[in-house]
PDB file of C-alpha atoms and ligand atoms in Angstrom:
ATOM      1  CA  UNK A  23      -0.314  20.750   4.616  1.00 85.00           C
ATOM      2  CA  UNK A  24      -3.963  20.231   3.741  1.00 83.00           C
ATOM      3  CA  UNK A  25      -4.073  17.068   5.851  1.00 86.00           C
ATOM      4  CA  UNK A  26      -2.364  18.854   8.740  1.00 86.00           C
ATOM      5  CA  UNK A  27      -4.647  21.878   8.587  1.00 86.00           C
ATOM      6  CA  UNK A  28      -8.013  20.507   7.555  1.00 85.00           C
ATOM      7  CA  UNK A  29      -8.350  16.744   7.778  1.00 88.00           C
ATOM      8  CA  UNK A  30     -10.513  15.650  10.710  1.00 89.00           C
ATOM      9  CA  UNK A  31      -9.846  12.019  11.577  1.00 92.00           C
ATOM     10  CA  UNK A  32     -12.519   9.898  13.196  1.00 93.00           C
ATOM     11  CA  UNK A  33     -11.535   7.437  15.938  1.00 92.00           C
ATOM     12  CA  UNK A  34     -12.857   4.640  13.719  1.00 94.00           C
ATOM     13  CA  UNK A  35     -10.751   5.566  10.663  1.00 95.00           C
ATOM     14  CA  UNK A  36      -8.533   2.851   9.232  1.00 97.00           C
ATOM     15  CA  UNK A  37      -5.507   4.043   7.301  1.00 97.00           C
ATOM     16  CA  UNK A  38      -3.405   1.932   5.040  1.00 98.00           C
ATOM     17  CA  UNK A  39       0.045   3.514   4.804  1.00 98.00           C
ATOM     18  CA  UNK A  40       2.786   2.495   2.411  1.00 98.00           C
ATOM     19  CA  UNK A  41       5.708   3.563   0.300  1.00 98.00           C
ATOM     20  CA  UNK A  42       4.518   3.245  -3.324  1.00 97.00           C
ATOM     21  CA  UNK A  43       4.883  -0.231  -4.905  1.00 97.00           C
ATOM     22  CA  UNK A  44       5.043  -2.082  -1.591  1.00 98.00           C
ATOM     23  CA  UNK A  45       1.747  -3.973  -1.936  1.00 98.00           C
ATOM     24  CA  UNK A  46      -0.820  -1.211  -1.347  1.00 97.00           C
ATOM     25  CA  UNK A  47      -3.307  -2.600  -3.882  1.00 97.00           C
ATOM     26  CA  UNK A  48      -3.205  -6.057  -2.273  1.00 98.00           C
ATOM     27  CA  UNK A  49      -3.670  -4.714   1.264  1.00 98.00           C
ATOM     28  CA  UNK A  50      -6.516  -2.461   0.145  1.00 97.00           C
ATOM     29  CA  UNK A  51      -8.362  -5.523  -1.089  1.00 97.00           C
ATOM     30  CA  UNK A  52      -7.563  -7.581   2.035  1.00 98.00           C
ATOM     31  CA  UNK A  53      -8.608  -4.881   4.505  1.00 98.00           C
ATOM     32  CA  UNK A  54     -11.757  -4.019   2.551  1.00 97.00           C
ATOM     33  CA  UNK A  55     -12.748  -7.695   2.368  1.00 98.00           C
ATOM     34  CA  UNK A  56     -11.969  -8.312   6.053  1.00 98.00           C
ATOM     35  CA  UNK A  57     -13.829  -5.299   7.416  1.00 97.00           C
ATOM     36  CA  UNK A  58     -16.863  -5.771   5.158  1.00 96.00           C
ATOM     37  CA  UNK A  59     -17.083  -9.566   5.238  1.00 97.00           C
ATOM     38  CA  UNK A  60     -20.540  -9.698   6.794  1.00 95.00           C
ATOM     39  CA  UNK A  61     -21.929  -7.197   4.287  1.00 95.00           C
ATOM     40  CA  UNK A  62     -20.996  -8.939   1.053  1.00 95.00           C
ATOM     41  CA  UNK A  63     -21.070 -12.500  -0.241  1.00 93.00           C
ATOM     42  CA  UNK A  64     -18.008 -13.826  -2.044  1.00 92.00           C
ATOM     43  CA  UNK A  65     -19.980 -14.631  -5.215  1.00 92.00           C
ATOM     44  CA  UNK A  66     -21.046 -11.033  -5.848  1.00 92.00           C
ATOM     45  CA  UNK A  67     -18.377  -9.168  -3.937  1.00 95.00           C
ATOM     46  CA  UNK A  68     -17.719  -5.511  -4.890  1.00 96.00           C
ATOM     47  CA  UNK A  69     -14.045  -6.369  -5.433  1.00 96.00           C
ATOM     48  CA  UNK A  70     -15.094  -8.511  -8.394  1.00 95.00           C
ATOM     49  CA  UNK A  71     -16.491  -5.507 -10.224  1.00 94.00           C
ATOM     50  CA  UNK A  72     -14.767  -2.516  -8.599  1.00 92.00           C
ATOM     51  CA  UNK A  73     -11.009  -2.055  -8.454  1.00 87.00           C
ATOM     52  CA  UNK A  74      -9.289  -2.033  -5.019  1.00 91.00           C
ATOM     53  CA  UNK A  75      -8.474   1.652  -5.432  1.00 89.00           C
ATOM     54  CA  UNK A  76     -12.153   2.580  -5.795  1.00 88.00           C
ATOM     55  CA  UNK A  77     -13.148   0.468  -2.785  1.00 91.00           C
ATOM     56  CA  UNK A  78     -10.373   1.962  -0.677  1.00 92.00           C
ATOM     57  CA  UNK A  79      -9.430   5.431  -1.957  1.00 90.00           C
ATOM     58  CA  UNK A  80      -6.285   7.452  -1.390  1.00 90.00           C
ATOM     59  CA  UNK A  81      -6.691  10.363   1.010  1.00 90.00           C
ATOM     60  CA  UNK A  82      -4.075  12.080  -1.141  1.00 76.00           C
ATOM     61  CA  UNK A  83      -6.535  11.958  -4.064  1.00 73.00           C
ATOM     62  CA  UNK A  84      -8.845  14.236  -2.127  1.00 69.00           C
ATOM     63  CA  UNK A  85      -6.176  16.907  -2.142  1.00 69.00           C
ATOM     64  CA  UNK A  86      -6.050  16.940  -5.911  1.00 66.00           C
ATOM     65  CA  UNK A  87      -9.757  16.600  -6.510  1.00 64.00           C
ATOM     66  CA  UNK A  88     -11.191  19.973  -7.484  1.00 60.00           C
ATOM     67  CA  UNK A  89     -14.744  18.648  -7.411  1.00 62.00           C
ATOM     68  CA  UNK A  90     -15.064  17.947  -3.672  1.00 62.00           C
ATOM     69  CA  UNK A  91     -18.540  16.449  -4.091  1.00 64.00           C
ATOM     70  CA  UNK A  92     -16.898  13.489  -5.874  1.00 64.00           C
ATOM     71  CA  UNK A  93     -14.863  12.723  -2.801  1.00 71.00           C
ATOM     72  CA  UNK A  94     -16.636  14.129   0.220  1.00 81.00           C
ATOM     73  CA  UNK A  95     -14.824  12.641   3.211  1.00 85.00           C
ATOM     74  CA  UNK A  96     -17.500  13.838   5.635  1.00 85.00           C
ATOM     75  CA  UNK A  97     -20.074  11.685   3.886  1.00 85.00           C
ATOM     76  CA  UNK A  98     -18.012   8.487   3.968  1.00 88.00           C
ATOM     77  CA  UNK A  99     -19.612   5.927   6.307  1.00 89.00           C
ATOM     78  CA  UNK A 100     -17.554   4.668   9.282  1.00 92.00           C
ATOM     79  CA  UNK A 101     -15.182   2.984   9.392  1.00 94.00           C
ATOM     80  CA  UNK A 102     -13.606   5.093   6.666  1.00 95.00           C
ATOM     81  CA  UNK A 103     -10.907   3.206   4.780  1.00 96.00           C
ATOM     82  CA  UNK A 104      -8.295   5.639   3.508  1.00 95.00           C
ATOM     83  CA  UNK A 105      -4.933   5.004   1.967  1.00 96.00           C
ATOM     84  CA  UNK A 106      -1.901   7.271   2.324  1.00 96.00           C
ATOM     85  CA  UNK A 107       1.676   7.418   1.124  1.00 95.00           C
ATOM     86  CA  UNK A 108       2.403  10.369   3.449  1.00 95.00           C
ATOM     87  CA  UNK A 109       5.496   9.772   5.662  1.00 96.00           C
ATOM     88  CA  UNK A 110       4.702   9.214   9.349  1.00 96.00           C
ATOM     89  CA  UNK A 111       6.674  12.273  10.411  1.00 95.00           C
ATOM     90  CA  UNK A 112       4.390  14.547   8.375  1.00 94.00           C
ATOM     91  CA  UNK A 113       1.126  13.303   9.856  1.00 94.00           C
ATOM     92  CA  UNK A 114      -0.715  15.674  12.197  1.00 93.00           C
ATOM     93  CA  UNK A 115      -0.994  14.789  15.905  1.00 91.00           C
ATOM     94  CA  UNK A 116      -4.717  14.334  15.471  1.00 90.00           C
ATOM     95  CA  UNK A 117      -3.911  11.243  13.370  1.00 92.00           C
ATOM     96  CA  UNK A 118      -1.043   9.863  15.400  1.00 90.00           C
ATOM     97  CA  UNK A 119      -2.263  10.408  18.955  1.00 85.00           C
ATOM     98  CA  UNK A 120      -3.116   7.295  20.935  1.00 66.00           C
ATOM     99  CA  UNK A 121      -6.894   7.455  21.141  1.00 72.00           C
ATOM    100  CA  UNK A 122      -7.774   7.845  17.518  1.00 74.00           C
ATOM    101  CA  UNK A 123      -7.569   5.907  14.305  1.00 90.00           C
ATOM    102  CA  UNK A 124      -5.508   2.849  13.353  1.00 96.00           C
ATOM    103  CA  UNK A 125      -2.830   2.318  10.737  1.00 98.00           C
ATOM    104  CA  UNK A 126      -1.740  -0.721   8.809  1.00 98.00           C
ATOM    105  CA  UNK A 127       1.671  -0.223   7.218  1.00 98.00           C
ATOM    106  CA  UNK A 128       2.900  -2.500   4.470  1.00 98.00           C
ATOM    107  CA  UNK A 129       6.572  -2.564   3.526  1.00 98.00           C
ATOM    108  CA  UNK A 130       8.620  -4.608   1.085  1.00 98.00           C
ATOM    109  CA  UNK A 131      12.227  -5.407   0.263  1.00 98.00           C
ATOM    110  CA  UNK A 132      13.582  -2.165  -1.254  1.00 98.00           C
ATOM    111  CA  UNK A 133      15.116  -4.074  -4.190  1.00 98.00           C
ATOM    112  CA  UNK A 134      11.661  -5.263  -5.266  1.00 98.00           C
ATOM    113  CA  UNK A 135      10.192  -1.822  -4.570  1.00 98.00           C
ATOM    114  CA  UNK A 136      12.796  -0.180  -6.793  1.00 98.00           C
ATOM    115  CA  UNK A 137      12.222  -2.564  -9.711  1.00 98.00           C
ATOM    116  CA  UNK A 138       8.430  -2.398  -9.389  1.00 98.00           C
ATOM    117  CA  UNK A 139       8.517   1.394  -9.200  1.00 97.00           C
ATOM    118  CA  UNK A 140      10.869   1.794 -12.143  1.00 97.00           C
ATOM    119  CA  UNK A 141       8.727  -0.398 -14.420  1.00 97.00           C
ATOM    120  CA  UNK A 142       5.495   1.235 -13.189  1.00 96.00           C
ATOM    121  CA  UNK A 143       6.718   4.792 -13.763  1.00 94.00           C
ATOM    122  CA  UNK A 144       7.909   3.928 -17.247  1.00 95.00           C
ATOM    123  CA  UNK A 145       4.421   2.652 -18.086  1.00 92.00           C
ATOM    124  CA  UNK A 146       2.956   5.992 -16.980  1.00 90.00           C
ATOM    125  CA  UNK A 147       5.576   8.044 -18.780  1.00 91.00           C
ATOM    126  CA  UNK A 148       4.347  10.071 -21.778  1.00 88.00           C
ATOM    127  CA  UNK A 149       5.139   8.235 -25.019  1.00 88.00           C
ATOM    128  CA  UNK A 150       7.052  11.212 -26.419  1.00 92.00           C
ATOM    129  CA  UNK A 151       9.614  11.009 -23.621  1.00 93.00           C
ATOM    130  CA  UNK A 152      12.383   8.364 -23.535  1.00 95.00           C
ATOM    131  CA  UNK A 153      11.965   5.710 -20.821  1.00 95.00           C
ATOM    132  CA  UNK A 154      13.875   6.164 -17.560  1.00 96.00           C
ATOM    133  CA  UNK A 155      16.862   3.812 -17.546  1.00 98.00           C
ATOM    134  CA  UNK A 156      17.324   1.361 -14.681  1.00 98.00           C
ATOM    135  CA  UNK A 157      20.657   3.020 -13.884  1.00 98.00           C
ATOM    136  CA  UNK A 158      18.965   6.417 -13.523  1.00 98.00           C
ATOM    137  CA  UNK A 159      16.094   5.027 -11.431  1.00 98.00           C
ATOM    138  CA  UNK A 160      18.590   3.161  -9.240  1.00 98.00           C
ATOM    139  CA  UNK A 161      20.708   6.249  -8.623  1.00 98.00           C
ATOM    140  CA  UNK A 162      17.704   8.387  -7.688  1.00 98.00           C
ATOM    141  CA  UNK A 163      16.374   5.678  -5.373  1.00 98.00           C
ATOM    142  CA  UNK A 164      19.730   5.287  -3.603  1.00 98.00           C
ATOM    143  CA  UNK A 165      19.957   9.046  -3.123  1.00 97.00           C
ATOM    144  CA  UNK A 166      16.492   9.022  -1.591  1.00 97.00           C
ATOM    145  CA  UNK A 167      14.997  11.065  -4.413  1.00 96.00           C
ATOM    146  CA  UNK A 168      11.579   9.446  -4.507  1.00 93.00           C
ATOM    147  CA  UNK A 169       7.944  10.398  -4.307  1.00 89.00           C
ATOM    148  CA  UNK A 170       7.197  10.733  -0.566  1.00 94.00           C
ATOM    149  CA  UNK A 171      10.884  10.903   0.358  1.00 96.00           C
ATOM    150  CA  UNK A 172      13.621   8.323   0.885  1.00 98.00           C
ATOM    151  CA  UNK A 173      12.389   4.721   1.165  1.00 98.00           C
ATOM    152  CA  UNK A 174      14.299   4.002   4.398  1.00 98.00           C
ATOM    153  CA  UNK A 175      13.020   7.098   6.252  1.00 98.00           C
ATOM    154  CA  UNK A 176       9.485   6.204   5.239  1.00 98.00           C
ATOM    155  CA  UNK A 177       9.741   2.646   6.527  1.00 98.00           C
ATOM    156  CA  UNK A 178      11.559   3.614   9.721  1.00 98.00           C
ATOM    157  CA  UNK A 179       8.999   6.299  10.569  1.00 98.00           C
ATOM    158  CA  UNK A 180       6.162   3.767  10.683  1.00 98.00           C
ATOM    159  CA  UNK A 181       8.382   1.033  12.179  1.00 98.00           C
ATOM    160  CA  UNK A 182       9.309   3.205  15.127  1.00 97.00           C
ATOM    161  CA  UNK A 183       5.694   4.352  15.445  1.00 96.00           C
ATOM    162  CA  UNK A 184       4.591   0.712  15.567  1.00 97.00           C
ATOM    163  CA  UNK A 185       7.081  -0.015  18.360  1.00 97.00           C
ATOM    164  CA  UNK A 186       5.835   2.966  20.374  1.00 94.00           C
ATOM    165  CA  UNK A 187       2.121   2.327  19.807  1.00 94.00           C
ATOM    166  CA  UNK A 188       1.649  -1.281  18.659  1.00 95.00           C
ATOM    167  CA  UNK A 189      -2.079  -1.076  19.361  1.00 94.00           C
ATOM    168  CA  UNK A 190      -2.306   1.700  16.799  1.00 95.00           C
ATOM    169  CA  UNK A 191       0.082   0.706  14.005  1.00 97.00           C
ATOM    170  CA  UNK A 192       0.292  -2.783  12.565  1.00 98.00           C
ATOM    171  CA  UNK A 193       3.546  -3.150  10.647  1.00 98.00           C
ATOM    172  CA  UNK A 194       3.417  -5.799   7.905  1.00 98.00           C
ATOM    173  CA  UNK A 195       5.865  -7.115   5.333  1.00 98.00           C
ATOM    174  CA  UNK A 196       4.866  -8.093   1.800  1.00 98.00           C
ATOM    175  CA  UNK A 197       7.132 -11.136   2.039  1.00 97.00           C
ATOM    176  CA  UNK A 198       5.368 -12.429   5.196  1.00 97.00           C
ATOM    177  CA  UNK A 199       2.014 -11.954   3.547  1.00 98.00           C
ATOM    178  CA  UNK A 200       3.184 -13.999   0.571  1.00 98.00           C
ATOM    179  CA  UNK A 201       4.520 -16.748   2.820  1.00 97.00           C
ATOM    180  CA  UNK A 202       1.687 -17.010   5.343  1.00 98.00           C
ATOM    181  CA  UNK A 203      -1.361 -15.115   4.080  1.00 98.00           C
ATOM    182  CA  UNK A 204      -3.810 -16.839   6.424  1.00 98.00           C
ATOM    183  CA  UNK A 205      -1.777 -15.987   9.517  1.00 98.00           C
ATOM    184  CA  UNK A 206      -1.392 -12.355   8.472  1.00 98.00           C
ATOM    185  CA  UNK A 207      -5.062 -11.898   7.564  1.00 98.00           C
ATOM    186  CA  UNK A 208      -6.088 -13.277  10.960  1.00 98.00           C
ATOM    187  CA  UNK A 209      -3.717 -10.801  12.624  1.00 98.00           C
ATOM    188  CA  UNK A 210      -5.240  -8.063  10.498  1.00 98.00           C
ATOM    189  CA  UNK A 211      -8.733  -9.000  11.677  1.00 98.00           C
ATOM    190  CA  UNK A 212      -7.662  -8.978  15.341  1.00 98.00           C
ATOM    191  CA  UNK A 213      -5.829  -5.684  15.016  1.00 97.00           C
ATOM    192  CA  UNK A 214      -8.635  -3.864  13.211  1.00 97.00           C
ATOM    193  CA  UNK A 215     -11.221  -4.998  15.739  1.00 95.00           C
ATOM    194  CA  UNK A 216     -12.850  -7.475  13.340  1.00 97.00           C
ATOM    195  CA  UNK A 217     -11.511 -10.788  14.709  1.00 98.00           C
ATOM    196  CA  UNK A 218     -12.476 -13.979  12.900  1.00 98.00           C
ATOM    197  CA  UNK A 219     -14.697 -16.212  15.035  1.00 98.00           C
ATOM    198  CA  UNK A 220     -13.992 -19.926  15.354  1.00 98.00           C
ATOM    199  CA  UNK A 221     -17.090 -20.557  13.277  1.00 98.00           C
ATOM    200  CA  UNK A 222     -15.815 -18.283  10.503  1.00 98.00           C
ATOM    201  CA  UNK A 223     -12.448 -20.002  10.613  1.00 97.00           C
ATOM    202  CA  UNK A 224     -13.993 -23.432  10.381  1.00 98.00           C
ATOM    203  CA  UNK A 225     -16.167 -22.305   7.476  1.00 97.00           C
ATOM    204  CA  UNK A 226     -13.039 -21.171   5.604  1.00 97.00           C
ATOM    205  CA  UNK A 227     -13.836 -17.435   5.573  1.00 98.00           C
ATOM    206  CA  UNK A 228     -10.156 -16.468   5.944  1.00 98.00           C
ATOM    207  CA  UNK A 229      -9.235 -18.722   3.007  1.00 98.00           C
ATOM    208  CA  UNK A 230     -12.025 -17.157   0.919  1.00 97.00           C
ATOM    209  CA  UNK A 231     -10.692 -13.648   1.605  1.00 98.00           C
ATOM    210  CA  UNK A 232      -7.145 -14.666   0.722  1.00 98.00           C
ATOM    211  CA  UNK A 233      -8.378 -16.282  -2.500  1.00 98.00           C
ATOM    212  CA  UNK A 234     -10.554 -13.315  -3.453  1.00 97.00           C
ATOM    213  CA  UNK A 235      -7.635 -10.899  -2.992  1.00 98.00           C
ATOM    214  CA  UNK A 236      -4.941 -13.083  -4.533  1.00 98.00           C
ATOM    215  CA  UNK A 237      -2.869 -11.766  -7.406  1.00 97.00           C
ATOM    216  CA  UNK A 238      -4.126 -14.643  -9.562  1.00 97.00           C
ATOM    217  CA  UNK A 239      -7.742 -13.640  -8.978  1.00 96.00           C
ATOM    218  CA  UNK A 240      -7.611  -9.843  -8.938  1.00 96.00           C
ATOM    219  CA  UNK A 241      -5.244  -9.477 -11.898  1.00 95.00           C
ATOM    220  CA  UNK A 242      -7.524 -11.509 -14.169  1.00 94.00           C
ATOM    221  CA  UNK A 243     -10.767  -9.676 -13.372  1.00 92.00           C
ATOM    222  CA  UNK A 244     -12.200  -7.597 -16.181  1.00 91.00           C
ATOM    223  CA  UNK A 245     -12.288  -4.455 -14.004  1.00 90.00           C
ATOM    224  CA  UNK A 246      -8.562  -4.735 -13.323  1.00 92.00           C
ATOM    225  CA  UNK A 247      -7.669  -5.561 -16.920  1.00 88.00           C
ATOM    226  CA  UNK A 248      -9.569  -2.928 -18.876  1.00 83.00           C
ATOM    227  CA  UNK A 249     -10.730  -0.146 -16.544  1.00 82.00           C
ATOM    228  CA  UNK A 250      -8.791   2.872 -15.532  1.00 81.00           C
ATOM    229  CA  UNK A 251      -8.561   4.493 -12.148  1.00 76.00           C
ATOM    230  CA  UNK A 252      -9.300   8.188 -11.857  1.00 75.00           C
ATOM    231  CA  UNK A 253      -7.261   9.392  -8.883  1.00 72.00           C
ATOM    232  CA  UNK A 254      -7.933  13.027  -9.796  1.00 69.00           C
ATOM    233  CA  UNK A 255      -8.715  15.100 -12.871  1.00 69.00           C
ATOM    234  CA  UNK A 256      -5.121  14.855 -14.063  1.00 72.00           C
ATOM    235  CA  UNK A 257      -4.093  11.473 -12.684  1.00 76.00           C
ATOM    236  CA  UNK A 258      -5.697   8.577 -14.471  1.00 83.00           C
ATOM    237  CA  UNK A 259      -3.962   5.196 -14.399  1.00 86.00           C
ATOM    238  CA  UNK A 260      -4.965   1.897 -16.031  1.00 88.00           C
ATOM    239  CA  UNK A 261      -5.854  -0.581 -13.279  1.00 90.00           C
ATOM    240  CA  UNK A 262      -3.753  -3.262 -14.968  1.00 92.00           C
ATOM    241  CA  UNK A 263      -0.573  -1.310 -14.176  1.00 92.00           C
ATOM    242  CA  UNK A 264      -1.077  -2.131 -10.491  1.00 95.00           C
ATOM    243  CA  UNK A 265      -0.699  -5.833 -11.262  1.00 96.00           C
ATOM    244  CA  UNK A 266       2.608  -6.914 -12.747  1.00 97.00           C
ATOM    245  CA  UNK A 267       4.078 -10.141 -11.348  1.00 97.00           C
ATOM    246  CA  UNK A 268       3.307 -10.011  -7.645  1.00 97.00           C
ATOM    247  CA  UNK A 269       6.399 -12.046  -6.737  1.00 97.00           C
ATOM    248  CA  UNK A 270       9.085 -11.888  -4.064  1.00 98.00           C
ATOM    249  CA  UNK A 271      12.611 -11.483  -5.414  1.00 97.00           C
ATOM    250  CA  UNK A 272      11.907 -10.405  -9.001  1.00 98.00           C
ATOM    251  CA  UNK A 273      14.786  -7.921  -8.515  1.00 98.00           C
ATOM    252  CA  UNK A 274      17.074 -10.846  -9.434  1.00 98.00           C
ATOM    253  CA  UNK A 275      15.851 -10.501 -13.036  1.00 98.00           C
ATOM    254  CA  UNK A 276      16.970  -6.891 -13.314  1.00 98.00           C
ATOM    255  CA  UNK A 277      19.598  -5.725 -10.806  1.00 98.00           C
ATOM    256  CA  UNK A 278      23.334  -6.229 -11.308  1.00 98.00           C
ATOM    257  CA  UNK A 279      25.516  -7.651  -8.518  1.00 98.00           C
ATOM    258  CA  UNK A 280      26.947  -4.163  -7.902  1.00 98.00           C
ATOM    259  CA  UNK A 281      23.478  -2.670  -7.588  1.00 98.00           C
ATOM    260  CA  UNK A 282      22.406  -5.371  -5.145  1.00 98.00           C
ATOM    261  CA  UNK A 283      25.522  -4.869  -3.019  1.00 98.00           C
ATOM    262  CA  UNK A 284      25.083  -1.096  -2.885  1.00 98.00           C
ATOM    263  CA  UNK A 285      21.388  -1.234  -2.079  1.00 97.00           C
ATOM    264  CA  UNK A 286      21.881  -3.910   0.602  1.00 96.00           C
ATOM    265  CA  UNK A 287      24.652  -1.850   2.141  1.00 97.00           C
ATOM    266  CA  UNK A 288      22.507   1.290   2.303  1.00 98.00           C
ATOM    267  CA  UNK A 289      19.657  -0.719   3.799  1.00 97.00           C
ATOM    268  CA  UNK A 290      21.961  -2.300   6.372  1.00 96.00           C
ATOM    269  CA  UNK A 291      23.369   1.079   7.423  1.00 97.00           C
ATOM    270  CA  UNK A 292      20.029   2.871   7.538  1.00 97.00           C
ATOM    271  CA  UNK A 293      18.260   0.150   9.517  1.00 97.00           C
ATOM    272  CA  UNK A 294      21.165  -0.639  11.832  1.00 96.00           C
ATOM    273  CA  UNK A 295      19.986  -0.758  15.438  1.00 96.00           C
ATOM    274  CA  UNK A 296      16.316  -0.407  14.517  1.00 97.00           C
ATOM    275  CA  UNK A 297      15.485  -4.102  14.822  1.00 96.00           C
ATOM    276  CA  UNK A 298      13.935  -4.041  11.358  1.00 97.00           C
ATOM    277  CA  UNK A 299      15.368  -6.401   8.750  1.00 94.00           C
ATOM    278  CA  UNK A 300      14.405  -7.408   5.248  1.00 90.00           C
ATOM    279  CA  UNK A 301      14.890 -10.913   3.859  1.00 73.00           C
ATOM    280  CA  UNK A 302      18.139 -11.888   2.147  1.00 52.00           C
TER     281      UNK A 302
HETATM  282  P1  A3P B  15       5.417  -6.086  -8.881  1.00 68.06           P
HETATM  283  O1  A3P B  15       5.629  -4.889  -9.754  1.00 68.06           O
HETATM  284  O2  A3P B  15       6.671  -6.553  -8.233  1.00 68.06           O
HETATM  285  O3  A3P B  15       4.707  -7.193  -9.558  1.00 68.06           O
HETATM  286  P2  A3P B  15       1.346  -1.091  -5.031  1.00 68.06           P
HETATM  287  O4  A3P B  15      -0.009  -1.694  -4.951  1.00 68.06           O
HETATM  288  O5  A3P B  15       1.851  -0.574  -3.711  1.00 68.06           O
HETATM  289  O6  A3P B  15       1.417  -0.090  -6.130  1.00 68.06           O
HETATM  290  O7  A3P B  15       2.356  -2.270  -5.362  1.00 68.06           O
HETATM  291  C1  A3P B  15       2.293  -2.915  -6.623  1.00 68.06           C
HETATM  292  C2  A3P B  15       3.012  -4.233  -6.495  1.00 68.06           C
HETATM  293  O8  A3P B  15       2.169  -5.170  -5.787  1.00 68.06           O
HETATM  294  C3  A3P B  15       3.278  -4.854  -7.858  1.00 68.06           C
HETATM  295  O9  A3P B  15       4.464  -5.634  -7.680  1.00 68.06           O
HETATM  296  C4  A3P B  15       2.034  -5.714  -8.047  1.00 68.06           C
HETATM  297  O10 A3P B  15       2.191  -6.728  -9.004  1.00 68.06           O
HETATM  298  C5  A3P B  15       1.875  -6.275  -6.647  1.00 68.06           C
HETATM  299  N1  A3P B  15       0.505  -6.742  -6.376  1.00 68.06           N
HETATM  300  C6  A3P B  15      -0.660  -6.158  -6.733  1.00 68.06           C
HETATM  301  N2  A3P B  15      -1.700  -6.889  -6.312  1.00 68.06           N
HETATM  302  C7  A3P B  15      -1.184  -7.964  -5.674  1.00 68.06           C
HETATM  303  C8  A3P B  15      -1.767  -9.113  -5.030  1.00 68.06           C
HETATM  304  N3  A3P B  15      -3.074  -9.284  -4.977  1.00 68.06           N
HETATM  305  N4  A3P B  15      -0.938 -10.013  -4.486  1.00 68.06           N
HETATM  306  C9  A3P B  15       0.409  -9.856  -4.528  1.00 68.06           C
HETATM  307  N5  A3P B  15       1.014  -8.802  -5.129  1.00 68.06           N
HETATM  308  C10 A3P B  15       0.225  -7.857  -5.694  1.00 68.06           C
END
């Protein structure tokens, strides 16, 4: 409601939208590095000392921040990089109309999202409460009881938006990024209006960005191992919790055959006719 009533987008704003645990942290780093590549050298890049969530904050955090001077959106330089988990359907027209800002949406196989989310939430859970069982997390996920609504509605909202206005919404999959990071980062540069020149390509700038933002690099940096991220007065999360395995298909370690069948069936039914598919 605050975003609908008060947020004033700028035409240059870049939003990263995602369902939680779909690769937000990775994309924050990649977009930040791509957009700011002429400002910073790779040897002393801000991402080496500042976590991706500080470089590319959540708009949602603003809503919880009582001290507005800590997060004054009007004073952010353009292009503002802002991350959201808000479903597409809830965004105000000022954000979704054709002329204004751009969105990059990152999605991921729901089986990996479920496992990542379950393990993440258990790490954040107060120690005096019992951990959430996988069975309980699975049931809630299947019923669509999730932060920011059902997974499938979230993904479909941005998918359909990207079909209607492809110049405004770039729809990416975590699995594609894993498979062909160079191709995806080049697409990202083109889409955001920061295309890589032939000279940059020949100098290996795209490779440098991919390396800088890789799981292997970011997860071993001091800032991401020991620091915590203050999203608001009451929401403080250790940066290390945003880096677990960073793999495709880790659901195979946790989900039973029955769980896989049920989740795949729901996904098939929900996405039927949309043209959107997830890997096997
Ligand atoms: P896993 O729990 O499967 O390892 P989000 O950033 O949306 O919260 O998503 C977190 C997921 O992205 C976690 O998945 C995390 O390990 C993975 N991740 C974080 N940084 C990554 C990177 N640089 N490359 C690939 N995956 C990354």
